[in-house]
Short mmCIF file of C-alpha atoms in Angstrom, two decimals:
data_model
loop_
_atom_site.label_atom_id
_atom_site.label_comp_id
_atom_site.label_asym_id
_atom_site.label_seq_id
_atom_site.Cartn_x
_atom_site.Cartn_y
_atom_site.Cartn_z
CA MET A 186 -4.20 -26.54 -7.89
CA PRO A 187 -1.72 -23.76 -8.46
CA ARG A 188 -2.13 -21.80 -11.76
CA ARG A 189 0.25 -22.95 -14.54
CA VAL A 190 3.32 -20.79 -15.36
CA THR A 191 3.29 -20.60 -19.05
CA LEU A 192 6.54 -19.94 -20.75
CA THR A 193 6.57 -18.76 -24.23
CA ASP A 194 8.67 -20.73 -26.75
CA ARG A 195 11.09 -17.90 -26.96
CA GLN A 196 11.42 -17.98 -23.10
CA LYS A 197 11.85 -21.87 -23.15
CA ASP A 198 14.52 -21.63 -25.90
CA ALA A 199 16.39 -18.84 -24.01
CA LEU A 200 16.84 -21.11 -20.93
CA LEU A 201 17.66 -24.43 -22.69
CA ARG A 202 19.31 -23.82 -26.02
CA LEU A 203 22.96 -24.31 -26.53
CA PRO A 204 25.35 -21.28 -26.68
CA THR A 205 26.39 -20.03 -30.17
CA SER A 206 28.14 -16.63 -29.67
CA GLN A 207 31.86 -16.64 -29.15
CA THR A 208 31.65 -15.24 -25.75
CA ASP A 209 29.14 -17.84 -24.46
CA LEU A 210 31.12 -20.66 -25.78
CA LEU A 211 34.55 -19.30 -24.34
CA LYS A 212 32.66 -18.99 -20.88
CA HIS A 213 30.67 -22.28 -20.92
CA TYR A 214 32.39 -24.64 -23.41
CA THR A 215 36.18 -24.27 -22.71
CA LEU A 216 37.70 -27.53 -21.57
CA SER A 217 40.27 -27.75 -18.62
CA ASP A 218 43.15 -30.09 -18.61
CA GLU A 219 41.16 -32.44 -16.33
CA ASP A 220 38.30 -32.57 -18.82
CA LEU A 221 40.70 -33.36 -21.62
CA GLY A 222 42.31 -36.17 -19.59
CA HIS A 223 38.93 -37.76 -19.19
CA ILE A 224 37.90 -37.36 -22.87
CA ARG A 225 41.28 -38.93 -24.03
CA LEU A 226 40.49 -42.17 -22.39
CA ARG A 227 37.89 -42.79 -25.04
CA ARG A 228 39.43 -44.69 -27.77
CA ARG A 229 37.40 -43.66 -30.88
CA ALA A 230 37.20 -40.27 -32.10
CA HIS A 231 33.47 -40.04 -32.31
CA ASN A 232 33.17 -41.15 -28.71
CA ARG A 233 35.61 -38.54 -27.52
CA PHE A 234 33.71 -35.88 -29.35
CA GLY A 235 30.38 -37.23 -28.00
CA PHE A 236 31.71 -37.40 -24.38
CA ALA A 237 32.98 -33.86 -24.62
CA LEU A 238 29.72 -32.59 -26.14
CA GLN A 239 27.52 -34.43 -23.30
CA LEU A 240 29.91 -32.76 -20.71
CA CYS A 241 29.54 -29.27 -22.09
CA VAL A 242 25.77 -29.59 -22.42
CA LEU A 243 25.38 -30.87 -18.82
CA ARG A 244 27.28 -27.71 -17.58
CA TYR A 245 25.34 -25.44 -19.83
CA PRO A 246 22.39 -25.07 -20.27
CA GLY A 247 22.35 -27.89 -17.64
CA ARG A 248 20.42 -30.51 -19.46
CA VAL A 249 21.04 -33.86 -21.29
CA LEU A 250 21.08 -34.11 -25.02
CA ALA A 251 17.89 -35.15 -26.65
CA PRO A 252 17.77 -37.92 -29.00
CA GLY A 253 18.38 -36.71 -32.50
CA GLU A 254 19.03 -33.26 -31.25
CA LEU A 255 20.53 -30.99 -33.96
CA ILE A 256 23.87 -29.49 -32.56
CA PRO A 257 24.71 -25.77 -33.87
CA ALA A 258 27.76 -25.62 -36.04
CA GLU A 259 29.20 -23.14 -33.84
CA VAL A 260 29.34 -25.67 -30.91
CA ILE A 261 30.70 -28.48 -32.98
CA GLU A 262 33.51 -26.24 -34.45
CA PHE A 263 34.32 -24.81 -30.98
CA ILE A 264 34.65 -28.18 -29.04
CA GLY A 265 36.17 -30.07 -32.13
CA ALA A 266 38.99 -27.38 -32.28
CA GLN A 267 39.89 -28.14 -28.61
CA LEU A 268 39.96 -31.94 -29.49
CA GLY A 269 41.53 -31.77 -32.92
CA LEU A 270 38.47 -33.29 -34.41
CA GLY A 271 36.02 -32.10 -37.16
CA ALA A 272 32.25 -32.47 -37.58
CA ASP A 273 32.73 -35.71 -39.39
CA ASP A 274 33.94 -37.28 -36.23
CA LEU A 275 30.62 -36.75 -34.44
CA VAL A 276 28.34 -38.31 -37.02
CA ASP A 277 28.67 -42.08 -35.54
CA TYR A 278 28.14 -40.89 -32.06
CA ALA A 279 24.24 -41.11 -32.11
CA ALA A 280 24.22 -44.54 -33.73
CA ARG A 281 24.53 -46.50 -30.54
CA GLU A 282 21.97 -45.36 -27.82
CA GLU A 283 23.76 -47.37 -25.07
CA THR A 284 27.01 -45.53 -25.53
CA ARG A 285 25.47 -42.32 -24.78
CA HIS A 286 23.98 -43.55 -21.70
CA GLU A 287 27.09 -45.08 -20.50
CA HIS A 288 28.83 -41.78 -21.03
CA LEU A 289 26.19 -39.79 -19.06
CA ALA A 290 26.50 -42.29 -16.03
CA GLU A 291 30.28 -41.72 -16.22
CA LEU A 292 30.03 -37.99 -16.36
CA ARG A 293 27.56 -38.11 -13.22
CA GLY A 294 30.21 -40.06 -11.40
CA LEU A 295 33.11 -38.00 -12.38
CA TYR A 296 31.69 -34.62 -11.99
CA GLY A 297 28.96 -35.08 -9.46
CA PHE A 298 25.89 -34.38 -11.74
CA ARG A 299 22.62 -35.58 -10.12
CA THR A 300 19.20 -36.05 -11.50
CA PHE A 301 16.24 -34.13 -10.18
CA SER A 302 15.08 -36.46 -7.50
CA GLY A 303 15.34 -37.54 -3.82
CA ARG A 304 16.94 -35.14 -1.35
CA GLY A 305 18.51 -32.89 -3.90
CA ALA A 306 15.01 -32.27 -5.42
CA SER A 307 13.48 -31.59 -1.99
CA GLU A 308 16.35 -28.95 -1.19
CA LEU A 309 15.77 -27.41 -4.65
CA LYS A 310 12.05 -27.31 -3.95
CA GLU A 311 12.55 -25.55 -0.59
CA TRP A 312 15.09 -23.15 -2.01
CA LEU A 313 12.64 -22.23 -4.93
CA PHE A 314 9.76 -21.64 -2.38
CA ARG A 315 12.06 -19.21 -0.52
CA GLU A 316 13.40 -17.53 -3.74
CA ALA A 317 9.75 -17.12 -5.18
CA GLU A 318 8.90 -13.90 -2.98
CA MET A 319 11.73 -12.09 -4.92
CA ALA A 320 10.66 -13.21 -8.36
CA VAL A 321 9.16 -10.41 -10.56
CA SER A 322 7.75 -12.63 -13.33
CA ASN A 323 7.19 -16.28 -14.49
CA GLU A 324 10.35 -16.15 -16.67
CA ASP A 325 12.23 -14.52 -13.69
CA ILE A 326 11.39 -17.62 -11.25
CA ALA A 327 12.18 -19.99 -14.12
CA ARG A 328 15.41 -18.49 -14.56
CA ARG A 329 16.42 -18.45 -11.16
CA PHE A 330 15.47 -22.06 -10.75
CA VAL A 331 17.55 -23.02 -13.86
CA ALA A 332 20.56 -21.17 -12.36
CA GLU A 333 20.30 -22.78 -9.28
CA CYS A 334 20.08 -26.30 -10.90
CA ARG A 335 23.18 -25.49 -12.77
CA ARG A 336 25.06 -24.24 -9.60
CA THR A 337 24.19 -27.34 -7.74
CA ARG A 338 25.00 -29.42 -10.80
CA THR A 339 21.64 -30.81 -10.93
CA VAL A 340 20.28 -31.88 -14.39
CA LEU A 341 17.34 -30.05 -15.47
CA PRO A 342 13.96 -31.67 -15.35
CA ALA A 343 11.35 -31.36 -18.10
CA THR A 344 10.15 -27.91 -18.88
CA SER A 345 6.68 -28.94 -17.82
CA THR A 346 7.97 -30.01 -14.43
CA ILE A 347 9.90 -26.53 -14.16
CA GLU A 348 6.64 -24.77 -14.97
CA ARG A 349 4.69 -26.87 -12.50
CA LEU A 350 7.15 -26.27 -9.61
CA CYS A 351 7.47 -22.37 -10.31
CA ALA A 352 3.85 -22.25 -10.32
CA ALA A 353 3.41 -23.80 -7.11
CA ALA A 354 6.24 -21.63 -5.50
CA LEU A 355 4.80 -18.50 -6.72
CA VAL A 356 1.19 -19.17 -5.39
CA ASP A 357 2.63 -20.26 -2.17
CA ALA A 358 4.84 -16.94 -2.04
CA GLU A 359 1.66 -14.82 -2.71
CA ARG A 360 -0.23 -16.56 0.03
CA ARG A 361 2.72 -16.13 2.53
CA ILE A 362 2.79 -12.43 1.87
CA GLU A 363 -0.74 -11.83 2.14
CA THR A 364 -0.88 -13.74 5.46
CA ARG A 365 2.20 -11.81 6.69
CA ILE A 366 0.54 -8.66 5.82
CA ALA A 367 -2.90 -9.47 7.12
CA SER A 368 -1.48 -10.83 10.41
CA ARG A 369 0.12 -7.40 11.18
CA LEU A 370 -3.43 -5.71 11.24
CA PRO A 371 -5.12 -5.06 14.58
CA MET A 372 -8.88 -6.04 14.78
CA SER A 373 -9.92 -2.21 14.74
CA ILE A 374 -7.96 -1.59 11.51
CA ARG A 375 -9.36 -4.59 9.92
CA GLU A 376 -12.86 -3.49 10.61
CA GLN A 377 -12.03 0.08 9.26
CA LEU A 378 -10.67 -1.49 6.01
CA LEU A 379 -13.50 -3.93 5.50
CA ALA A 380 -15.88 -0.99 5.96
CA LEU A 381 -14.39 0.59 2.92
CA LEU A 382 -16.22 -2.23 0.91
CA GLU A 383 -19.53 -1.46 2.55
CA GLU A 384 -19.93 2.46 3.16
CA THR A 385 -20.78 4.54 0.11
CA ALA A 386 -19.63 7.94 -0.92
CA ASP A 387 -22.08 10.38 -2.44
CA ASP A 388 -24.67 7.65 -2.21
CA ARG A 389 -23.13 6.23 -5.63
CA VAL A 390 -20.09 4.20 -5.21
CA THR A 391 -18.34 2.18 -2.35
CA ARG A 392 -15.80 4.13 -0.29
CA PHE A 393 -13.06 1.76 -1.76
CA VAL A 394 -13.89 2.79 -5.29
CA TRP A 395 -14.30 6.56 -4.46
CA LEU A 396 -10.93 6.67 -2.70
CA ARG A 397 -9.08 5.28 -5.89
CA GLN A 398 -10.75 7.87 -8.28
CA PHE A 399 -8.19 10.44 -8.05
CA GLU A 400 -5.75 12.27 -10.42
CA PRO A 401 -3.77 15.58 -10.10
CA GLY A 402 -5.88 18.61 -11.06
CA SER A 403 -5.38 22.40 -11.90
CA ASN A 404 -7.61 24.25 -9.52
CA SER A 405 -8.71 24.46 -5.78
CA SER A 406 -11.79 22.28 -6.45
CA SER A 407 -9.48 19.46 -7.49
CA ALA A 408 -7.15 19.99 -4.58
CA ASN A 409 -10.09 19.87 -2.13
CA ARG A 410 -11.12 16.47 -3.63
CA LEU A 411 -7.68 15.25 -3.33
CA LEU A 412 -7.52 16.45 0.17
CA ASP A 413 -10.86 14.71 1.35
CA ARG A 414 -9.48 11.50 0.25
CA LEU A 415 -6.04 11.94 1.81
CA GLU A 416 -7.62 12.88 5.14
CA TYR A 417 -10.01 9.83 5.12
CA LEU A 418 -7.07 7.38 4.44
CA GLN A 419 -4.86 9.24 7.17
CA ARG A 420 -7.75 8.22 9.78
CA ILE A 421 -6.74 4.48 9.15
CA ASP A 422 -3.63 4.14 11.38
CA LEU A 423 -1.68 1.31 9.65
CA PRO A 424 1.15 -0.35 11.58
CA GLU A 425 4.61 1.07 10.71
CA ASP A 426 5.89 -2.41 10.08
CA LEU A 427 2.97 -3.33 7.85
CA LEU A 428 4.99 -3.78 4.68
CA ALA A 429 8.45 -4.76 6.37
CA GLY A 430 10.01 -7.58 4.39
CA VAL A 431 7.71 -7.42 1.69
CA PRO A 432 9.51 -6.89 -1.84
CA ALA A 433 8.35 -3.52 -3.41
CA HIS A 434 7.01 -5.44 -6.49
CA ARG A 435 4.81 -7.43 -4.55
CA VAL A 436 3.38 -4.27 -3.03
CA THR A 437 2.86 -2.75 -6.31
CA ARG A 438 1.23 -5.85 -7.57
CA LEU A 439 -1.26 -5.96 -4.75
CA ARG A 440 -2.03 -2.36 -5.18
CA ARG A 441 -2.69 -2.93 -8.77
CA GLN A 442 -5.03 -5.72 -8.07
CA GLY A 443 -6.90 -3.65 -5.82
CA GLU A 444 -7.41 -1.02 -8.58
CA ARG A 445 -8.75 -3.57 -10.84
CA TYR A 446 -11.31 -4.96 -8.46
CA TYR A 447 -14.75 -3.55 -7.48
CA ALA A 448 -16.29 -4.14 -4.01
CA ASP A 449 -18.13 -7.38 -5.12
CA GLY A 450 -14.95 -8.90 -6.56
CA MET A 451 -13.05 -7.96 -3.27
CA ARG A 452 -15.72 -9.41 -1.09
CA ASP A 453 -15.35 -12.93 -2.85
CA LEU A 454 -11.65 -13.20 -2.12
CA PRO A 455 -10.13 -15.05 0.84
CA GLU A 456 -10.16 -13.00 4.02
CA ASP A 457 -6.12 -12.66 4.22
CA ARG A 458 -6.07 -11.69 0.53
CA ARG A 459 -8.79 -9.10 0.87
CA LEU A 460 -7.12 -7.41 3.82
CA ALA A 461 -3.76 -7.39 2.27
CA ILE A 462 -4.83 -5.86 -0.71
CA LEU A 463 -7.08 -3.15 1.33
CA ALA A 464 -4.23 -2.58 3.62
CA VAL A 465 -1.67 -2.04 0.68
CA CYS A 466 -3.89 0.21 -1.26
CA VAL A 467 -4.47 2.39 1.63
CA SER A 468 -0.73 2.59 2.20
CA GLU A 469 0.06 3.25 -1.38
CA TRP A 470 -2.95 5.62 -2.06
CA GLN A 471 -1.73 7.88 0.69
CA ALA A 472 1.70 8.39 -0.93
CA MET A 473 0.19 8.91 -4.35
CA LEU A 474 -2.52 11.18 -3.01
CA ALA A 475 0.18 13.47 -1.27
CA ASP A 476 2.30 13.50 -4.75
CA ALA A 477 -1.19 14.46 -6.33
CA VAL A 478 -1.77 17.19 -4.13
CA VAL A 479 1.82 18.55 -4.69
CA GLU A 480 1.43 18.32 -8.33
CA THR A 481 -1.83 20.20 -8.17
CA HIS A 482 -0.40 22.93 -6.10
CA ASP A 483 2.39 23.22 -8.61
CA ARG A 484 -0.10 23.51 -11.34
CA ILE A 485 -2.09 26.04 -9.74
CA VAL A 486 1.00 28.25 -8.68
CA GLY A 487 2.21 27.58 -12.34
CA ARG A 488 -0.94 28.88 -13.87
CA LEU A 489 -1.03 32.09 -11.49
CA TYR A 490 2.65 32.77 -12.08
CA ARG A 491 2.24 32.64 -15.91
CA ALA A 492 -0.94 35.15 -15.73
CA SER A 493 1.28 37.38 -13.46
CA GLU A 494 4.01 37.29 -15.93
CA ARG A 495 1.82 38.19 -18.89
CA ILE A 496 0.48 41.09 -16.64
CA CYS A 497 4.06 42.21 -16.12
CA HIS A 498 4.96 41.93 -19.66
CA ALA A 499 1.88 43.90 -20.81
CA LYS A 500 2.82 46.67 -18.33
CA VAL A 501 6.22 46.82 -19.70
CA ALA A 502 4.76 47.07 -23.29
CA ASP A 503 2.40 49.77 -22.43
CA GLU A 504 4.94 51.94 -20.89
CA ALA A 505 7.50 51.60 -23.73
CA GLY A 506 6.65 55.02 -25.23
CA VAL A 507 6.94 56.74 -21.89
CA VAL A 508 10.23 55.03 -21.39
CA ARG A 509 11.61 56.33 -24.69
CA ASP A 510 10.43 59.95 -23.89
CA THR A 511 11.85 59.75 -20.37
CA LEU A 512 15.23 58.45 -21.63
CA LYS A 513 15.49 61.19 -24.44
CA SER A 514 14.64 63.91 -21.75
CA PHE A 515 17.54 62.66 -19.42
CA ALA A 516 19.88 62.62 -22.45
CA GLU A 517 18.98 66.25 -23.36
CA ILE A 518 19.46 67.28 -19.77
CA GLY A 519 22.66 65.29 -19.37
CA GLY A 520 24.15 66.78 -22.57
CA ALA A 521 23.38 70.24 -21.53
CA LEU A 522 24.90 69.76 -18.12
CA VAL A 523 28.11 68.23 -19.74
CA ASP A 524 28.47 71.21 -22.08
CA ALA A 525 27.84 73.73 -19.35
CA GLN A 526 30.64 72.05 -17.24
CA ASP A 527 32.95 72.15 -20.06
CA ASP A 528 32.35 75.87 -20.67
CA GLY A 529 32.50 76.82 -16.78
CA GLN A 530 28.95 77.91 -16.78
CA PRO A 531 26.67 77.49 -13.64
CA LEU A 532 24.77 74.15 -13.78
CA GLY A 533 21.87 75.57 -11.96
CA ASP A 534 21.30 78.09 -14.94
CA VAL A 535 21.07 75.08 -17.26
CA ILE A 536 18.39 73.46 -15.21
CA ALA A 537 16.57 76.83 -14.87
CA SER A 538 16.77 77.43 -18.50
CA GLY A 539 15.19 74.22 -19.52
CA SER A 540 12.18 72.60 -17.78
CA GLY A 541 13.28 73.91 -14.53
CA TRP A 542 14.03 72.15 -11.22
CA ASP A 543 9.95 71.09 -10.94
CA GLY A 544 10.32 69.59 -14.33
CA LEU A 545 13.36 67.77 -13.39
CA LYS A 546 11.52 66.48 -10.19
CA THR A 547 8.84 65.19 -12.34
CA LEU A 548 11.22 63.51 -14.59
CA VAL A 549 12.94 61.87 -11.75
CA ALA A 550 9.59 60.70 -10.31
CA MET A 551 8.77 59.18 -13.63
CA ALA A 552 11.99 57.45 -14.09
CA THR A 553 11.57 55.95 -10.42
CA ARG A 554 8.14 54.58 -11.44
CA LEU A 555 9.32 53.15 -14.60
CA THR A 556 12.28 51.46 -12.95
CA ALA A 557 9.84 49.79 -10.57
CA THR A 558 7.50 48.65 -13.64
CA MET A 559 10.60 47.28 -15.36
CA ALA A 560 11.89 45.35 -12.49
CA ASP A 561 8.51 44.20 -11.24
CA ASP A 562 8.55 40.30 -10.37
CA PRO A 563 5.50 38.12 -11.28
CA LEU A 564 5.52 36.70 -7.86
CA ASN A 565 4.88 40.13 -6.46
#
């Protein structure tokens, strides 16, 4: 039997409760002229109110009123305002059960509402089984089913029926996807995949467990371990269309299942399921390992860059005194040359009277070296 789809009380309430916000009431419970025409055919006020209420509830959330159900005040006020009736006019509607059933039968005839049975139920089940592949959760598949029932004007069955149908659809979808993936694997690839559960790495763990033990590192040893695993996986030549038509969330789910199982647990699975999980893991782990290799490379380069940057900063700090003295010397020479130019004196005499041309050459060489130090790039 398929596993039971268990919806929480909150999820069930979200699917089946009557709307109370003004936006939802306007969207779902606004009565048309045709609706009002049918409603006015009821002679008594409580019958008009009850008939309108049943019509609204059949439309949204798409079910019938339960005996003795407490109707939210917002719903009573909104529908009553359209009919010119008050809350007291609804009180007597629940007194006669036959009237409620008669109104329900009339509404089915007038608006085409149908029960969940016969051909309509079969069509909805077929739709649900197709839709289940796209569902991402138990609540999602239940929401999709309820929305389709509303679209086809099918009165919602009991919550237990909805859960049972959704459970069967989800299990069937999983099996179809597993069979689809397994059927695309050539025999040689199947043998390689199954060998992952038998071979051992480092005489400690199976190859399957060894392959999934990876994370980005920060040194060459980590990079080599990642590359060893990536190269091993790349030798398994999976078909290009392996995951064609398989929703991304289904692929992720199969991979996560593989990451939870050990080899013994994998061996106990049905063959198609086992092969599908192995194939998906190999495919997904290749991409994840490639990302881990890139991240490890970035960490190594980043660490080297920061170390080089610290060296560059240290060099600049060490040369601070020399830079100050060199700039001071150039300022003195420059000032003397400007004064000589203003006084019309030969500039060569100024140089000769100072440190001389040899001293100036030494000063220029020092400035050139300091310029290179200040402009040094950590990447160099």
